[in-house]
């Protein structure tokens, strides 16, 4: 299915009977709506479930410019309004969680957020490691040497960047830089909704320490740990993840 939001043909999937309330699932960076199929089918026994491919991912075209978190938040708000949803439970993995934090904490919305589920969520900017600092120094020095050659400069930045950065298109690389450089820690205390945090204890992208910090800063939050799982805990231990969802949502 597709929905046109500000001229962008947004690909999305839905499960369950259409209602004016439901669960909206937002994927992480480099992922897509398909990763939610199993858990969405489970939730559809009770809820209407929707999952979009956000602009630049899956089957949805890239945004028209290098978006930041606010742009993606505006997009999600418009998408939910377009579907006519009045009450939603927001579930986000990684980058999707970052968008939810922004939406829930910083603006008036045309719908009610009943509850929030953050799965290995991004949003807390990590301290840079010595290795990262060294790479940044090399890139800064290299920029001076190859400033006259955009091709060489792009190659240098790609070599120093993360796997996500190397896999992205030129425009989405700019988006990634915009996104990861924004720290949402100060917004966490502003989240008023009951929030469930589900986290893999071996997550290296958004470590369990981020989850523990979110649990302390979000006024009404609880943390469910998935032992031995990494950043994609909802796929790596799907039975336990689905059991946690089933219990929390009373499926």
XYZ file of C-alpha atoms in Angstrom:
251
model
C 0.000 0.000 0.000
C 1.059 3.587 -0.553
C 0.135 6.970 0.864
C 1.262 10.315 -0.546
C 2.755 12.571 2.110
C 4.092 15.929 0.903
C 4.669 14.512 -2.573
C 6.447 11.376 -1.340
C 4.861 8.023 -2.218
C 5.170 6.256 1.129
C 5.091 2.470 1.103
C 3.468 0.934 4.163
C 2.023 -2.343 5.378
C -0.936 -2.925 7.660
C -2.271 -5.847 9.639
C -5.639 -6.373 11.292
C -8.971 -4.620 10.952
C -8.834 -0.884 10.154
C -9.775 1.254 13.160
C -9.240 4.821 14.338
C -6.669 3.549 16.832
C -3.775 1.141 16.578
C -0.053 0.478 16.792
C 2.393 2.315 14.533
C 5.769 0.588 14.155
C 8.801 2.593 13.032
C 11.908 0.790 11.776
C 15.561 1.545 12.390
C 18.242 3.016 10.141
C 18.874 0.949 7.007
C 15.889 -1.301 7.770
C 12.302 -1.415 6.542
C 8.731 -2.317 7.475
C 9.171 -6.002 6.574
C 11.233 -6.679 9.700
C 8.112 -6.144 11.803
C 5.971 -8.727 9.990
C 6.057 -11.411 12.677
C 5.407 -9.224 15.687
C 2.865 -7.140 13.736
C 0.886 -10.277 12.890
C 0.879 -11.182 16.577
C -0.347 -7.728 17.620
C -3.002 -7.758 14.874
C -4.970 -10.303 16.885
C -6.095 -7.334 18.991
C -4.866 -4.152 17.293
C -4.787 -2.471 13.909
C -1.052 -2.323 13.096
C 0.691 -0.082 10.562
C 4.359 0.092 9.581
C 5.700 2.565 6.998
C 8.980 2.585 5.140
C 10.286 5.994 6.145
C 11.708 8.195 3.347
C 15.022 6.825 2.094
C 14.361 3.262 3.274
C 12.661 0.171 1.913
C 10.316 1.030 -0.933
C 9.872 4.709 -0.085
C 11.940 7.227 -2.079
C 14.561 9.395 -0.439
C 13.494 12.752 1.017
C 13.923 15.802 -1.227
C 16.720 17.199 0.974
C 19.024 16.050 3.800
C 16.397 15.676 6.520
C 16.990 15.876 10.259
C 15.071 14.207 13.099
C 12.478 16.994 13.115
C 11.721 16.378 9.436
C 11.162 12.660 10.009
C 9.023 13.479 13.040
C 6.864 15.815 10.959
C 6.573 13.096 8.323
C 5.401 10.474 10.849
C 2.851 12.870 12.345
C 1.425 13.599 8.884
C 1.419 9.892 7.996
C -0.532 8.948 11.126
C -2.988 11.800 10.538
C -3.403 10.739 6.909
C -4.528 7.301 8.093
C -7.138 8.880 10.356
C -5.722 7.406 13.557
C -6.850 9.200 16.705
C -5.118 7.085 19.354
C -1.860 5.225 18.850
C 0.709 3.090 20.568
C 4.077 4.004 19.073
C 6.718 1.286 18.755
C 10.134 2.147 17.410
C 13.387 0.313 16.869
C 16.671 2.239 16.866
C 16.199 5.282 14.575
C 12.423 4.795 14.800
C 12.687 5.220 18.548
C 14.569 8.462 18.050
C 11.645 9.827 16.019
C 9.163 8.723 18.693
C 11.118 10.466 21.451
C 10.981 13.695 19.454
C 7.271 13.340 18.678
C 6.223 12.471 22.223
C 8.218 15.121 24.017
C 8.254 18.284 22.011
C 5.007 19.201 20.306
C 1.212 19.228 20.290
C -0.133 16.362 18.203
C -3.362 15.786 16.242
C -3.708 12.362 17.893
C -3.165 10.841 21.322
C -0.143 8.673 22.103
C -1.453 6.112 24.570
C 1.780 4.218 25.214
C 5.307 3.963 23.848
C 7.529 0.950 23.206
C 11.196 1.631 22.478
C 13.259 -1.299 21.209
C 17.054 -0.848 21.277
C 16.302 2.802 20.668
C 18.670 5.511 19.509
C 18.515 8.999 20.958
C 21.399 9.260 23.415
C 24.579 10.470 21.745
C 27.486 8.302 22.898
C 30.840 9.576 24.039
C 33.342 9.356 21.203
C 35.955 6.652 21.532
C 39.667 7.343 21.027
C 39.432 5.500 17.707
C 36.573 7.711 16.535
C 38.400 10.850 17.584
C 41.464 9.684 15.648
C 39.377 9.048 12.520
C 37.838 12.514 12.787
C 41.282 14.074 13.021
C 42.404 12.179 9.917
C 39.312 13.317 8.003
C 39.805 16.963 9.023
C 43.448 16.846 7.951
C 42.558 15.002 4.742
C 39.922 17.592 3.819
C 42.629 20.215 3.549
C 44.640 18.003 1.179
C 41.799 16.941 -1.137
C 39.477 19.937 -0.859
C 39.698 20.493 -4.608
C 38.493 16.983 -5.427
C 34.910 16.127 -4.308
C 35.459 12.525 -5.423
C 38.526 12.045 -3.219
C 36.861 13.860 -0.320
C 33.839 11.567 -0.523
C 36.110 8.522 -0.603
C 38.008 9.755 2.462
C 34.776 10.353 4.426
C 33.469 6.955 3.384
C 36.613 5.183 4.597
C 36.372 6.913 7.978
C 32.610 6.500 8.366
C 30.511 3.730 9.880
C 29.086 0.784 7.954
C 25.753 2.637 7.785
C 27.516 5.671 6.341
C 29.355 3.617 3.709
C 26.152 1.835 2.656
C 24.139 5.040 2.257
C 23.656 7.209 -0.809
C 25.271 10.678 -0.823
C 22.035 12.329 0.316
C 21.307 9.744 3.014
C 24.864 10.133 4.307
C 24.052 13.759 4.998
C 20.820 12.666 6.686
C 22.754 10.216 8.868
C 25.177 12.917 9.974
C 22.250 15.205 10.850
C 20.512 12.448 12.814
C 23.369 10.978 14.846
C 24.696 14.387 15.890
C 21.465 15.284 17.700
C 21.351 14.234 21.350
C 17.778 13.760 22.638
C 18.697 13.102 26.270
C 17.139 16.374 27.472
C 13.796 15.410 25.909
C 13.425 12.142 27.815
C 12.008 13.671 31.044
C 9.313 15.362 28.936
C 7.801 12.032 27.846
C 4.587 11.638 29.839
C 3.371 8.355 28.362
C 3.947 4.981 29.937
C 7.029 3.641 28.166
C 8.286 0.082 27.812
C 11.964 -0.326 26.945
C 12.981 -3.647 25.359
C 16.717 -4.120 24.958
C 19.333 -6.662 23.989
C 21.962 -6.847 26.710
C 24.747 -7.245 24.135
C 23.658 -4.335 21.944
C 26.771 -2.447 20.803
C 25.004 0.155 18.621
C 22.764 1.470 21.400
C 24.175 -0.179 24.542
C 22.146 -1.361 27.512
C 23.532 1.629 29.447
C 21.390 3.819 27.139
C 18.331 1.819 28.169
C 19.176 2.200 31.837
C 19.589 5.942 31.382
C 16.252 6.179 29.562
C 14.560 4.206 32.325
C 15.809 6.736 34.874
C 14.963 9.844 32.839
C 11.534 8.912 31.436
C 9.096 9.411 34.327
C 6.991 6.282 33.719
C 9.357 3.745 32.141
C 10.227 0.104 32.672
C 13.008 -1.973 31.125
C 12.755 -5.543 29.820
C 16.160 -7.071 29.060
C 16.708 -9.741 26.408
C 19.834 -11.514 27.595
C 22.443 -12.323 24.959
C 20.733 -10.385 22.169
C 22.237 -7.515 20.228
C 20.832 -4.464 18.455
C 18.113 -6.427 16.665
C 16.836 -8.102 19.822
C 13.313 -8.402 18.404
C 14.654 -10.679 15.654
C 17.515 -12.387 17.507
C 15.230 -13.705 20.233
C 11.798 -13.341 18.662
C 10.059 -15.815 21.042
C 11.065 -13.835 24.131
C 10.414 -10.487 22.461
C 6.945 -11.608 21.378
C 6.251 -12.946 24.861
C 7.145 -9.546 26.334
C 4.876 -7.785 23.823
C 2.043 -10.232 24.461
C 2.254 -9.694 28.202
C 2.504 -5.920 27.975
C -0.291 -5.505 25.415
C -2.415 -8.281 26.941
C -2.695 -10.106 23.622
